[in-house]
Coordinates of N, CA and C in Angstrom, one line a residue:
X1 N 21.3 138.8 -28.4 CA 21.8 138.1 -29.6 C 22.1 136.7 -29.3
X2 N 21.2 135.8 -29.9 CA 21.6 134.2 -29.7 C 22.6 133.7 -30.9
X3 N 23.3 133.3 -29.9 CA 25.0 132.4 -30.5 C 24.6 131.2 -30.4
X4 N 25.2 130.6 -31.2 CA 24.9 129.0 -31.4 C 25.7 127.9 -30.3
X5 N 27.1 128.0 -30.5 CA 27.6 127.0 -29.5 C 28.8 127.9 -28.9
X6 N 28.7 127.7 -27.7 CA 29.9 128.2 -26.5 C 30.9 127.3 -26.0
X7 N 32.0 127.6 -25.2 CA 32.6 126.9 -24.2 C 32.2 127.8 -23.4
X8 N 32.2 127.1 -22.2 CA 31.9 128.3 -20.5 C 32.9 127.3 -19.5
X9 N 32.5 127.9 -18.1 CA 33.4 127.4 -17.0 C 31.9 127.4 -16.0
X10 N 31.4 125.9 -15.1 CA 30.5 126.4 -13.9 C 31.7 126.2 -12.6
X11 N 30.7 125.8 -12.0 CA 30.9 125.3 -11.0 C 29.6 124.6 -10.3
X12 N 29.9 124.1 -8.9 CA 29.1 122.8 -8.8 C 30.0 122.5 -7.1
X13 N 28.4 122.1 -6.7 CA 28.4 121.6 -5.2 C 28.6 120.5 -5.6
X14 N 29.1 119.1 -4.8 CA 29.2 117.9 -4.8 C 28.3 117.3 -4.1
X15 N 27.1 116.5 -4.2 CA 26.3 115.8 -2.8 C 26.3 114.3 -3.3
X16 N 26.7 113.9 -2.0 CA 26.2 112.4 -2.2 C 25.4 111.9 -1.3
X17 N 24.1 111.4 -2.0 CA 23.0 110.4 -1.1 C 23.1 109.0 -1.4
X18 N 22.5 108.6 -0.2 CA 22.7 106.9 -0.5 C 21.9 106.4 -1.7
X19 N 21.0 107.0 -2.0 CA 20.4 106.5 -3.5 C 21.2 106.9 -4.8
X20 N 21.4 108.0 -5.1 CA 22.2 108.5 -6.3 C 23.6 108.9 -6.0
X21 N 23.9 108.4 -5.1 CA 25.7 108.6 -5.2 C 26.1 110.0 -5.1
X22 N 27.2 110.3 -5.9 CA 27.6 111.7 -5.8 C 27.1 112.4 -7.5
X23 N 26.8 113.2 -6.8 CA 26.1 114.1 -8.2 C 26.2 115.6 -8.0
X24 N 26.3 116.3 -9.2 CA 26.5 118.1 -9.3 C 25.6 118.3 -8.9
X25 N 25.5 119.5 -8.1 CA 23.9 120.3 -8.2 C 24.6 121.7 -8.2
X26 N 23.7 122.6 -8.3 CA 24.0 123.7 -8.9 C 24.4 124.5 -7.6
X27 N 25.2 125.8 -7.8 CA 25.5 126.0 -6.2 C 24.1 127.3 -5.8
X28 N 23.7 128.2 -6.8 CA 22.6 129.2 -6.7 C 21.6 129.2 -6.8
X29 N 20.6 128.1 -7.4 CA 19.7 127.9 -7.8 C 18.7 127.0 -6.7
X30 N 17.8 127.6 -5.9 CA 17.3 126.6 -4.6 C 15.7 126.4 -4.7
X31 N 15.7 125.7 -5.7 CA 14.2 126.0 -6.2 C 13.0 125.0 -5.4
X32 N 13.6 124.2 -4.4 CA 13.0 123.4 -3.3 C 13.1 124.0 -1.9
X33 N 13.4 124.5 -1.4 CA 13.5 125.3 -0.5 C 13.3 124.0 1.0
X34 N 12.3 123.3 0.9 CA 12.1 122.4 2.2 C 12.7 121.0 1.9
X35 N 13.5 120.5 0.7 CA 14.4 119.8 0.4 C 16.1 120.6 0.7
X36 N 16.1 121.8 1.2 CA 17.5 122.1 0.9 C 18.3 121.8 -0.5
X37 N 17.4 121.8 -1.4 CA 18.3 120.9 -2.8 C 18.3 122.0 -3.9
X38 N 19.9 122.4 -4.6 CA 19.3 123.0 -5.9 C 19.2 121.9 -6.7
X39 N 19.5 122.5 -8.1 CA 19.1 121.8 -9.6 C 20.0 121.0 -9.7
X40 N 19.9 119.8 -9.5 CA 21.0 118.8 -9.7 C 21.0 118.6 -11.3
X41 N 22.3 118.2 -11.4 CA 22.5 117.7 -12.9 C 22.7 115.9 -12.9
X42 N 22.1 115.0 -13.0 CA 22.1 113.3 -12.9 C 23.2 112.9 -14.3
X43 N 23.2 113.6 -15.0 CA 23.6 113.5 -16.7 C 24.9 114.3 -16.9
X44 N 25.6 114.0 -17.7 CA 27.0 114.6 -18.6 C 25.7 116.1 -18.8
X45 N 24.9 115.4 -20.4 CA 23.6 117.0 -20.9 C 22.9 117.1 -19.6
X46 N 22.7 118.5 -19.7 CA 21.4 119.1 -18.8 C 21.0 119.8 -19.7
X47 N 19.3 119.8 -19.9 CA 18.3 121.0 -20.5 C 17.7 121.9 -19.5
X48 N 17.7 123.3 -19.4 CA 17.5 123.8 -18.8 C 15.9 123.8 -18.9
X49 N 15.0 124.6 -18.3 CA 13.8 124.5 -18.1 C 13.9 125.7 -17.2
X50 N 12.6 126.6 -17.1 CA 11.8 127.4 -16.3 C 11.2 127.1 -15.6
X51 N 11.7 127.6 -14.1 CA 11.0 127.6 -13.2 C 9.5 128.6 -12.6
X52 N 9.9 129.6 -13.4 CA 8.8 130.8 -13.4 C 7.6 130.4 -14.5
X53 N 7.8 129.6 -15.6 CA 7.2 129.7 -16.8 C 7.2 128.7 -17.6
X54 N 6.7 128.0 -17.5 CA 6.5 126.8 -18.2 C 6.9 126.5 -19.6
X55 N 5.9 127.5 -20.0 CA 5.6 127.9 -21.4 C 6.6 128.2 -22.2
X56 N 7.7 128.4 -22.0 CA 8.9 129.0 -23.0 C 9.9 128.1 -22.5
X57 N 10.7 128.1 -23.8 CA 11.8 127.4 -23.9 C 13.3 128.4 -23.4
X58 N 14.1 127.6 -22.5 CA 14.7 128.4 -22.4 C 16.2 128.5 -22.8
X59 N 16.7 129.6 -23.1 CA 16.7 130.7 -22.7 C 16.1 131.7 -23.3
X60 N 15.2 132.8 -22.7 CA 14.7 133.9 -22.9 C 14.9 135.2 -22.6
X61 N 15.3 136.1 -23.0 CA 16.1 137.2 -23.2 C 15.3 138.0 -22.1
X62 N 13.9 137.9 -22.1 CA 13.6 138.8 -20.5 C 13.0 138.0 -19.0
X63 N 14.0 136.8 -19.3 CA 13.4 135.8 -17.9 C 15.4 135.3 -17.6
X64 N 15.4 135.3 -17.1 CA 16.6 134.3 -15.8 C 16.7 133.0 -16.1
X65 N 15.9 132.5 -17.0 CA 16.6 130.9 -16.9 C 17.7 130.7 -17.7
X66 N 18.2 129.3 -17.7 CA 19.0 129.1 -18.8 C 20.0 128.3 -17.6
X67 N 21.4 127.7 -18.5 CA 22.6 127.2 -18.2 C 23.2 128.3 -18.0
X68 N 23.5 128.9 -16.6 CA 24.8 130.1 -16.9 C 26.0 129.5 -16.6
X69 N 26.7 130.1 -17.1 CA 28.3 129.5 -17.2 C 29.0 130.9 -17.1
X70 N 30.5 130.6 -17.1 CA 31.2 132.1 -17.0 C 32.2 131.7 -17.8
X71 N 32.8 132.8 -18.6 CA 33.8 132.8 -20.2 C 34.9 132.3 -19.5
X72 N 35.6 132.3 -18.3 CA 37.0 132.0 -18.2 C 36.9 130.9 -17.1
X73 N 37.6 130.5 -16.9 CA 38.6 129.2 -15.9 C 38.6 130.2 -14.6
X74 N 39.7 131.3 -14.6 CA 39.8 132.1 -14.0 C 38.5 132.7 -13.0
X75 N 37.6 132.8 -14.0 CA 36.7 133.7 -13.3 C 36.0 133.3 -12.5
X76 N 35.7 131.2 -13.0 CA 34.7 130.3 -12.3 C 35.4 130.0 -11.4
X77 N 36.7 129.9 -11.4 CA 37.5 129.7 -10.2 C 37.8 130.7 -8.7
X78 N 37.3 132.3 -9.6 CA 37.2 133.3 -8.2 C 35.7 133.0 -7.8
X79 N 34.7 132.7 -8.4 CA 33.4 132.7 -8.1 C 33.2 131.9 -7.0
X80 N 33.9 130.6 -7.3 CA 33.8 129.5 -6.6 C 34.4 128.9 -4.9
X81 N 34.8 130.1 -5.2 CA 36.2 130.8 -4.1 C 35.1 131.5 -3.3
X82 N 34.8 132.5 -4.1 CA 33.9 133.5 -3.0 C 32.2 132.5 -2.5
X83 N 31.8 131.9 -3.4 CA 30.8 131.0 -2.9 C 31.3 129.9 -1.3
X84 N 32.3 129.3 -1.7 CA 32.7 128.9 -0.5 C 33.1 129.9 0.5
X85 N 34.0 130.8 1.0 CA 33.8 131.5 1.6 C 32.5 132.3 2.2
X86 N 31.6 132.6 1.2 CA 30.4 133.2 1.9 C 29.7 132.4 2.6
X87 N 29.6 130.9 2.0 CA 28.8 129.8 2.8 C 29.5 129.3 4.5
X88 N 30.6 129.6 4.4 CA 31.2 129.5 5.6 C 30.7 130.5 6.5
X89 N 31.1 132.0 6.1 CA 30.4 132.6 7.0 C 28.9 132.8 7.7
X90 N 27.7 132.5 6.7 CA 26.8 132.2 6.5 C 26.2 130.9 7.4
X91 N 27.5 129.7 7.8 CA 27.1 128.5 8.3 C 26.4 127.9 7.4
X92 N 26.3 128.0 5.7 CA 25.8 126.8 5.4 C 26.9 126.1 4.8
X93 N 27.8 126.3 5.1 CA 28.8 124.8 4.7 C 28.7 123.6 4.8
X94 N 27.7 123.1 5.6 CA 27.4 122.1 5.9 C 26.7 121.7 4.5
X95 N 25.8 122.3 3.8 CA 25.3 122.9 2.8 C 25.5 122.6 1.2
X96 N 27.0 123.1 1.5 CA 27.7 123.2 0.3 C 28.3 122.0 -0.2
X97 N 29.1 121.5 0.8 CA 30.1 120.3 0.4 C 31.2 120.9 -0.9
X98 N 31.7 119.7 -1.2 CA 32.9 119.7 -1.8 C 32.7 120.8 -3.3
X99 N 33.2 121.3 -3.6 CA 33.4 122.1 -5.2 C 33.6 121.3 -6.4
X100 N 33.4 121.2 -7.7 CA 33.8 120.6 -8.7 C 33.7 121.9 -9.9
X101 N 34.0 122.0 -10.5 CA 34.5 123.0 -11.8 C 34.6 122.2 -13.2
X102 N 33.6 122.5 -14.1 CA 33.8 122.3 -15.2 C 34.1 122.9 -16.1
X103 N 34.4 122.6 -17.4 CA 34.8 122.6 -18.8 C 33.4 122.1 -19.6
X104 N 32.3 123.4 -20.0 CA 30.8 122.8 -20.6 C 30.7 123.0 -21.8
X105 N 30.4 122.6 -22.8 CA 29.8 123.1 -24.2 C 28.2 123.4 -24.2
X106 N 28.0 125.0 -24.8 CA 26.6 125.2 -24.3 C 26.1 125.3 -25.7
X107 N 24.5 125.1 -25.7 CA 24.2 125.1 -27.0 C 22.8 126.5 -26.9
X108 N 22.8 127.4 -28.3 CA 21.6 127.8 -28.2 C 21.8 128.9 -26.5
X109 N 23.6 129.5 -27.3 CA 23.4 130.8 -26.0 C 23.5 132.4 -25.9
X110 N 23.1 132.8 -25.3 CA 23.2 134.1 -25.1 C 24.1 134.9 -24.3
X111 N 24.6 135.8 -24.6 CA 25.4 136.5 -23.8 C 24.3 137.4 -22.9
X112 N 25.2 137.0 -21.2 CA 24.4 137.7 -20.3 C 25.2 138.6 -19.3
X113 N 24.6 140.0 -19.0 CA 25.8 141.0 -18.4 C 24.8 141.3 -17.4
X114 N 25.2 140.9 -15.8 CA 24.5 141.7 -14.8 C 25.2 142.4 -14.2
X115 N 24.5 143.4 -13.9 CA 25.1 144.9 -13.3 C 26.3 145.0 -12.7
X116 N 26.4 143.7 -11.8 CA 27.4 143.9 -10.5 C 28.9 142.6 -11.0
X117 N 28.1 141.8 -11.9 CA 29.5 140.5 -12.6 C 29.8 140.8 -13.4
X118 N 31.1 139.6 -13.7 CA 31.9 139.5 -15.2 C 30.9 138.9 -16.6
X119 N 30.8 139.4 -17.2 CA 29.8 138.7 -18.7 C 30.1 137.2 -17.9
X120 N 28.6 137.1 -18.8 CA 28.1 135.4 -18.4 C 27.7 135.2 -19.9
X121 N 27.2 133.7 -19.9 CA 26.5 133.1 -20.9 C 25.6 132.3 -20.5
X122 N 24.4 132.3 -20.8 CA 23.6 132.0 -20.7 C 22.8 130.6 -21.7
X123 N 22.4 129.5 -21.6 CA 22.0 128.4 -23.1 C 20.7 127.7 -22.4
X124 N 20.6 127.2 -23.5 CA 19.0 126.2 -23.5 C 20.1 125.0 -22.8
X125 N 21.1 124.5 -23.1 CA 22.0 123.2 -22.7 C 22.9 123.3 -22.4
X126 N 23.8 122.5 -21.6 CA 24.9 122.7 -21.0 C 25.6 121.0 -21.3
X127 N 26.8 121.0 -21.8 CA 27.0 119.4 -21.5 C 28.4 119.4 -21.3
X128 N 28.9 118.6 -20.3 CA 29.9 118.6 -19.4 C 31.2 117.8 -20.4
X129 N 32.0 118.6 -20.4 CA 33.4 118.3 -21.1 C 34.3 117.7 -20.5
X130 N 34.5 118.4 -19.0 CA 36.0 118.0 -18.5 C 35.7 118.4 -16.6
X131 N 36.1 117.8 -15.8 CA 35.9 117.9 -14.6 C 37.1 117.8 -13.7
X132 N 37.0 119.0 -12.7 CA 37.8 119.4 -11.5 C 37.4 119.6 -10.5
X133 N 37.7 118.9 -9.2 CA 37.3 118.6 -8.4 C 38.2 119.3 -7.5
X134 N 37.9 120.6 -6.7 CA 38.7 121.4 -6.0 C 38.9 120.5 -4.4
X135 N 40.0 121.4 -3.8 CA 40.2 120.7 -2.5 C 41.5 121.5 -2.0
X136 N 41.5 121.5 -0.7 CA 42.5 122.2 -0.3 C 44.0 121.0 0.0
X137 N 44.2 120.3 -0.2 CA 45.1 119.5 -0.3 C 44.8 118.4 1.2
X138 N 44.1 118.5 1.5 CA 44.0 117.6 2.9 C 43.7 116.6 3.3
X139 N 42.4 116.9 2.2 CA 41.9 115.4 1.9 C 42.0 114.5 0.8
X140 N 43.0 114.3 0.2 CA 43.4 113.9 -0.8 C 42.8 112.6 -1.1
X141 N 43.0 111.3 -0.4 CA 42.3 110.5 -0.5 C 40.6 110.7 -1.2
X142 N 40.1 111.2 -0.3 CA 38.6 111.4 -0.5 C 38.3 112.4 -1.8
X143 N 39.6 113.5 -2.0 CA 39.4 114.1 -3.7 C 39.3 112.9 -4.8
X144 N 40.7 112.5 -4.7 CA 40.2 111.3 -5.5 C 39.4 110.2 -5.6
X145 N 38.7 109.6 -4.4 CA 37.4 109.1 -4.9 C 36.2 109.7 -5.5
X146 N 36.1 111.1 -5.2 CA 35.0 111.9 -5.7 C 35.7 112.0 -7.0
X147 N 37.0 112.2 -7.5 CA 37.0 112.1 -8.9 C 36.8 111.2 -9.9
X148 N 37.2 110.2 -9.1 CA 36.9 108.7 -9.8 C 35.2 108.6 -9.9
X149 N 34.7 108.8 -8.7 CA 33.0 108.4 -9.5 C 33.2 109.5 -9.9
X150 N 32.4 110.7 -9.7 CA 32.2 111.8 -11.4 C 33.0 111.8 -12.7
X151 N 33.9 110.8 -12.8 CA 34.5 110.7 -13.9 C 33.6 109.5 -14.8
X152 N 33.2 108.6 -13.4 CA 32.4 107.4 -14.3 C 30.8 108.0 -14.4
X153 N 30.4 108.4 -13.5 CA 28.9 108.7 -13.6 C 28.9 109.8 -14.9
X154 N 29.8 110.9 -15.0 CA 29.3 111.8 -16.1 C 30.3 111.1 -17.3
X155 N 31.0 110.2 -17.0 CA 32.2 109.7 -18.7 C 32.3 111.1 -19.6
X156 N 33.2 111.6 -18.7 CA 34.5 112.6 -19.1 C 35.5 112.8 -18.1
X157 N 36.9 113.4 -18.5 CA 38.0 113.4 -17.8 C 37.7 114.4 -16.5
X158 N 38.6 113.6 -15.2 CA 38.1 114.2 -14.3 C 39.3 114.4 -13.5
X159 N 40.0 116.1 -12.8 CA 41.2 115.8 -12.4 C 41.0 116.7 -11.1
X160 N 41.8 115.7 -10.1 CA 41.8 116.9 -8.7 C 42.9 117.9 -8.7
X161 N 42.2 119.2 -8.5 CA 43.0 120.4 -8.4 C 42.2 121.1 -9.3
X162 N 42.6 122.3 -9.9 CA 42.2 123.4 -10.7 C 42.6 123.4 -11.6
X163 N 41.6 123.8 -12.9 CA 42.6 123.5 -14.3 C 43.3 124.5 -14.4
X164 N 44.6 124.2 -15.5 CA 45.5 124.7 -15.7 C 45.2 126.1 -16.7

């Protein structure tokens, strides 16, 4: 059943290269494999696109693409928890880098329920509302410069710690 417009919660690796600065990339999605890179987002909007399929617009009710997002704060915030933790044990923390957590408005979405998670949502778009920039309090300095650029690169509010 396609719904028109959502709020959702992601999450988001942090990477910075000397060419493009610090930018989101997606933490699950690894569709370059010999770049180590997922789907970066350069933009506030992202349009999703298929990687399997050209041909269709996505989201498609019997293909995997789309913007996924998760209904709660809460939920993106255990997700994001367990993502960092697995990447540590796993050794790719090097990998991962810093966490960021958003507030997205999705357009053109579907509700998506897999076997083993909490309901998801799934959209053709994703466009970035509000940004949080996790951290375990240590490096504080360096939280807030990563907040400060992704607050100017995507122009929306951007706060270190976890939303309320």
């Amino acid at each position: 059943m396609l719904i028109g417009t959502a709020t959702g919660w992601r999450f988001w690796c942090v990477h910075e290269t000397f060419l493009d600065g610090l930018m989101l990339v997606s933490p699950y999605y690894w569709p370059e494999p010999e770049r180590n890179q997922g789907v970066s987002w350069p933009k506030r909007r992202f349009e999703a696109r298929c990687y399997r399929d050209a041909a269709h617009w996505p989201p498609v009710p019997d293909c995997e693409c789309g913007v996924y997002a998760f209904t709660t704060a809460s939920e993106v915030l255990l997700k994001a928890e367990i993502h960092r933790r697995c990447a540590v044990w796993s050794d790719r923390s090097r990998q991962i880098g810093p966490i960021a957590v958003g507030r997205v408005t999705l357009r053109q979405v579907f509700p998506y329920q897999h076997a083993i998670m909490a309901p998801e949502l799934r959209a053709a778009t994703g466009i970035i509302d509000e940004l949080w920039v996790l951290g375990d309090g240590s490096e504080s300095a360096e939280a807030e410069r990563m907040r400060s650029l992704l607050a100017a690169r995507y122009g929306v509010p951007a706060v270190v710690g976890e939303p309320g």
